[in-house]
XYZ file of C-alpha atoms in Angstrom:
302
model
C 0.000 0.000 0.000
C 2.814 2.388 0.894
C 4.536 1.732 -2.427
C 1.329 2.418 -4.376
C 0.590 5.543 -2.355
C 4.121 6.833 -2.752
C 4.000 6.124 -6.479
C 0.684 7.963 -6.827
C 2.020 10.943 -4.881
C 5.149 11.049 -7.006
C 3.085 10.827 -10.186
C 0.834 13.660 -9.020
C 3.845 15.804 -8.151
C 5.446 15.093 -11.524
C 2.215 15.951 -13.327
C 1.844 19.184 -11.347
C 5.408 20.196 -12.156
C 4.882 19.421 -15.831
C 1.694 21.480 -15.932
C 3.401 24.372 -14.154
C 6.312 24.241 -16.569
C 3.978 24.224 -19.587
C 1.779 27.069 -18.331
C 1.744 30.193 -20.477
C 0.396 33.469 -19.008
C -2.503 34.963 -20.924
C -0.500 38.085 -21.836
C 2.119 35.873 -23.472
C -0.405 34.316 -25.840
C -0.879 35.712 -29.329
C -4.082 35.200 -31.293
C -5.560 36.132 -34.657
C -9.149 37.345 -34.580
C -10.180 35.160 -37.508
C -8.525 32.022 -36.124
C -9.319 31.891 -32.420
C -9.345 28.719 -30.338
C -12.609 27.683 -28.719
C -11.040 28.691 -25.402
C -7.896 30.777 -24.982
C -7.308 29.195 -21.567
C -7.152 25.384 -21.669
C -5.663 25.157 -18.177
C -7.160 23.785 -14.984
C -6.013 25.704 -11.913
C -7.227 26.726 -8.498
C -9.964 28.780 -10.151
C -11.086 25.898 -12.325
C -11.589 26.186 -16.073
C -12.563 28.980 -18.437
C -16.355 29.141 -18.269
C -16.947 30.951 -21.547
C -15.536 30.714 -25.047
C -13.636 32.810 -27.571
C -15.145 31.652 -30.859
C -18.199 33.886 -31.007
C -20.615 34.134 -33.929
C -24.295 34.031 -34.823
C -24.705 30.710 -33.027
C -23.547 32.205 -29.712
C -25.158 35.645 -29.936
C -27.888 36.568 -27.485
C -28.483 37.757 -23.962
C -27.290 34.436 -22.542
C -24.033 34.381 -24.548
C -20.860 33.394 -22.714
C -18.544 35.013 -25.254
C -15.284 36.234 -23.729
C -13.843 37.949 -26.796
C -14.385 41.710 -26.669
C -13.970 44.535 -29.198
C -13.106 48.236 -28.892
C -13.180 50.080 -32.218
C -15.030 53.377 -31.925
C -17.592 55.416 -30.012
C -20.441 53.212 -31.249
C -18.616 49.898 -31.551
C -17.158 48.477 -28.358
C -17.796 45.917 -25.652
C -17.804 46.021 -21.875
C -17.410 43.192 -19.400
C -20.587 42.329 -17.516
C -21.908 39.592 -15.295
C -22.965 36.250 -16.800
C -25.816 36.026 -14.291
C -28.280 38.552 -12.811
C -27.155 40.516 -9.747
C -23.532 39.477 -10.103
C -20.832 41.060 -7.962
C -17.696 41.810 -9.982
C -15.484 40.557 -7.163
C -17.297 37.223 -7.247
C -17.619 36.771 -11.012
C -14.453 38.477 -12.282
C -13.171 35.201 -13.684
C -16.440 34.532 -15.514
C -17.501 37.960 -16.831
C -18.688 38.019 -20.433
C -18.668 40.509 -23.289
C -21.621 42.865 -23.709
C -21.284 44.843 -26.948
C -22.948 47.906 -28.444
C -23.604 46.167 -31.758
C -25.060 42.806 -32.713
C -22.950 40.599 -34.953
C -20.154 39.905 -32.464
C -21.622 36.688 -31.053
C -22.004 38.377 -27.671
C -24.699 39.853 -25.493
C -25.847 43.303 -26.638
C -25.892 46.286 -24.264
C -29.555 47.278 -23.815
C -30.938 50.638 -24.886
C -30.586 53.314 -22.235
C -27.852 51.516 -20.332
C -25.081 53.983 -21.189
C -25.871 57.516 -19.981
C -22.540 59.197 -20.740
C -19.654 58.173 -22.976
C -16.270 59.371 -24.200
C -14.219 57.429 -26.729
C -10.674 58.702 -27.144
C -7.832 57.673 -29.424
C -4.339 58.613 -28.264
C -0.836 57.827 -29.550
C -0.607 54.898 -27.126
C -4.097 53.502 -26.571
C -7.793 53.702 -27.303
C -10.180 54.098 -24.417
C -13.871 54.263 -23.672
C -15.158 55.741 -20.414
C -18.539 56.715 -19.094
C -21.594 56.205 -16.947
C -23.953 53.247 -17.063
C -26.936 51.595 -15.438
C -24.916 48.548 -14.471
C -27.963 46.418 -13.675
C -28.589 46.304 -17.433
C -25.357 44.282 -17.648
C -26.548 42.014 -14.819
C -24.272 43.670 -12.240
C -25.794 44.116 -8.783
C -27.126 47.630 -8.310
C -24.929 48.590 -5.328
C -21.743 46.853 -6.452
C -18.713 49.153 -6.334
C -17.041 46.711 -8.717
C -13.388 46.112 -9.419
C -10.674 45.699 -12.011
C -10.616 43.319 -14.955
C -7.415 42.717 -16.897
C -5.424 39.988 -18.689
C -3.338 39.230 -15.599
C -4.945 38.253 -12.299
C -3.017 36.721 -9.430
C -2.586 33.492 -11.397
C -1.813 35.211 -14.740
C -4.870 33.608 -16.368
C -6.745 36.886 -16.641
C -10.072 38.236 -15.459
C -12.050 36.848 -17.107
C -10.150 33.618 -17.529
C -9.147 33.539 -21.190
C -10.674 36.957 -21.898
C -9.406 38.530 -25.139
C -9.658 42.047 -26.568
C -9.266 43.126 -30.201
C -9.431 46.434 -32.072
C -9.168 47.862 -35.577
C -8.314 51.327 -34.236
C -4.523 50.953 -34.065
C -2.260 52.154 -36.875
C -1.200 48.562 -37.559
C -4.682 47.913 -38.977
C -3.796 50.415 -41.737
C -7.291 51.859 -41.678
C -8.845 48.535 -42.662
C -11.924 47.990 -40.463
C -11.678 44.246 -41.031
C -8.118 43.975 -39.738
C -8.167 43.342 -36.010
C -5.168 43.588 -33.707
C -5.016 41.861 -30.339
C -4.661 44.312 -27.473
C -2.516 42.114 -25.269
C -2.392 44.703 -22.490
C -5.666 46.251 -21.370
C -7.517 47.117 -18.206
C -11.119 47.786 -17.319
C -13.165 48.765 -14.297
C -16.871 48.109 -13.884
C -18.906 49.210 -10.882
C -20.545 52.142 -9.159
C -22.472 52.805 -12.408
C -19.153 53.792 -13.981
C -17.112 52.028 -16.644
C -13.760 52.316 -18.362
C -11.916 50.127 -20.830
C -8.460 50.936 -22.169
C -6.684 48.935 -24.881
C -2.971 49.669 -25.189
C -1.204 49.542 -28.539
C 1.204 46.568 -28.545
C 3.467 48.368 -31.016
C 4.197 51.087 -28.457
C 7.024 50.873 -25.908
C 4.845 51.449 -22.838
C 1.737 49.328 -23.341
C 2.149 47.571 -20.001
C 2.533 50.879 -18.154
C -0.430 52.690 -19.673
C -2.507 49.573 -18.996
C -0.996 48.905 -15.577
C -2.892 46.501 -13.343
C -1.563 47.264 -9.866
C -3.979 50.059 -8.931
C -7.030 47.862 -8.656
C -8.358 49.783 -5.620
C -8.362 53.196 -7.330
C -10.972 52.615 -10.032
C -11.665 54.382 -13.299
C -10.958 57.964 -12.287
C -7.307 57.295 -11.465
C -6.557 54.549 -13.996
C -8.417 56.092 -16.923
C -8.942 59.797 -16.098
C -11.660 61.418 -18.199
C -14.720 63.647 -17.785
C -17.308 60.945 -16.948
C -20.057 63.445 -17.749
C -23.734 62.539 -17.677
C -25.511 63.054 -20.999
C -22.313 63.592 -23.008
C -21.602 61.226 -25.908
C -18.403 62.076 -27.764
C -15.471 60.756 -29.745
C -12.134 62.569 -29.504
C -8.461 62.476 -30.223
C -6.370 62.927 -27.115
C -2.992 63.086 -25.480
C -1.837 60.029 -23.586
C -2.374 60.247 -19.847
C 0.367 60.049 -17.260
C 1.100 56.445 -16.383
C -1.372 55.278 -13.731
C -0.004 56.128 -10.303
C 2.476 58.693 -11.633
C 1.811 62.326 -10.752
C 3.529 65.704 -10.573
C 3.290 67.487 -7.236
C 2.814 71.208 -6.653
C 6.596 71.477 -6.296
C 7.106 70.015 -9.766
C 8.497 66.719 -8.486
C 7.317 63.606 -10.319
C 6.341 60.814 -7.934
C 4.826 57.344 -8.111
C 2.029 56.386 -5.748
C 2.191 53.005 -4.019
C -1.236 51.530 -3.403
C -1.936 50.400 0.151
C -2.805 46.727 0.643
C -6.376 45.881 1.587
C -5.125 44.536 4.914
C -4.569 48.151 6.020
C -8.212 49.038 5.485
C -9.863 51.553 3.160
C -7.856 54.150 1.289
C -8.852 57.453 2.884
C -6.237 59.732 1.337
C -4.498 60.045 -2.014
C -1.648 62.530 -2.548
C -2.920 63.612 -5.964
C -6.088 64.157 -7.970
C -6.652 62.452 -11.316
C -5.680 64.622 -14.293
C -7.628 63.953 -17.492
C -5.362 64.501 -20.514
C -6.186 67.084 -23.158
C -8.581 66.119 -25.953
C -9.250 67.651 -29.361
C -11.332 67.213 -32.520
C -14.278 65.937 -30.494
C -17.454 64.891 -32.296
C -20.685 65.041 -30.308
C -23.542 62.544 -30.518
C -26.759 61.610 -28.801
C -27.538 58.224 -27.345
C -30.023 57.544 -30.139
C -27.353 58.389 -32.741
C -25.164 55.618 -31.396
C -27.424 52.921 -30.010
C -30.713 53.073 -31.916
C -30.703 49.336 -32.590
C -30.088 48.208 -29.019
C -32.533 45.763 -27.419
C -34.967 46.783 -24.706
C -33.536 46.625 -21.180
C -34.436 43.968 -18.665
C -33.146 45.421 -15.365
C -32.335 42.906 -12.661
C -32.743 45.269 -9.706
């Protein structure tokens, strides 16, 4: 019995080591939009398996879709991460969130009419970003949830959501072809408090990982993706790139980097700087009906 038990333990250890050695972080995986695997994350870890899928088409589209491939192209063509089930808390479902998009045809859920109440899309030299205000219950997020960060990292490097991918045709490498999608390997998003932000950093730039940093998960949209977040404003702009998240210039002109306090020390009650939205230009203004006239009727969950 001891020999069999010892052999089984050794086999399990060997298998675990082999799996660990073969593991590839999500940000180290490269995909083509037209040739995606069914699931970008084939691994089985402490958080289990990827619950959704990355091949999304007409057979997966609908308000129960589990598509985990998102898009960010323009002011009227982007996706946000929402709960797969009604009244979801982002902290509880971060590994399972699914794509909710502004347009049908992506194989995803479609953001209901009236959900987004303010929106700014901005294209900068280093990233594209969408920020704004939203009735988060329309994306099945619990009404009082303050939310949290979603990104392609996570503590286990499998991403939140597990296997979640983001593509865009807005980068220069698409050469203006709307059908040429580039994987935004580095991105970050916050959902909660009826506020949203999603930033996709250009992989051809030297600072993609810094503009889409993922270490300020307690600071939310306003500090990670500073913008106006204005109710009733729907606009698309060009813009300067922001300061790297956490980097700020004090009144004395000294550039400093903020270190986020761990949750074990309690709530963050003081920050040494205020968020500074970067300058924008060439803004085009819209109304909600201009952008989302074909959206389905809402079915609020709270």
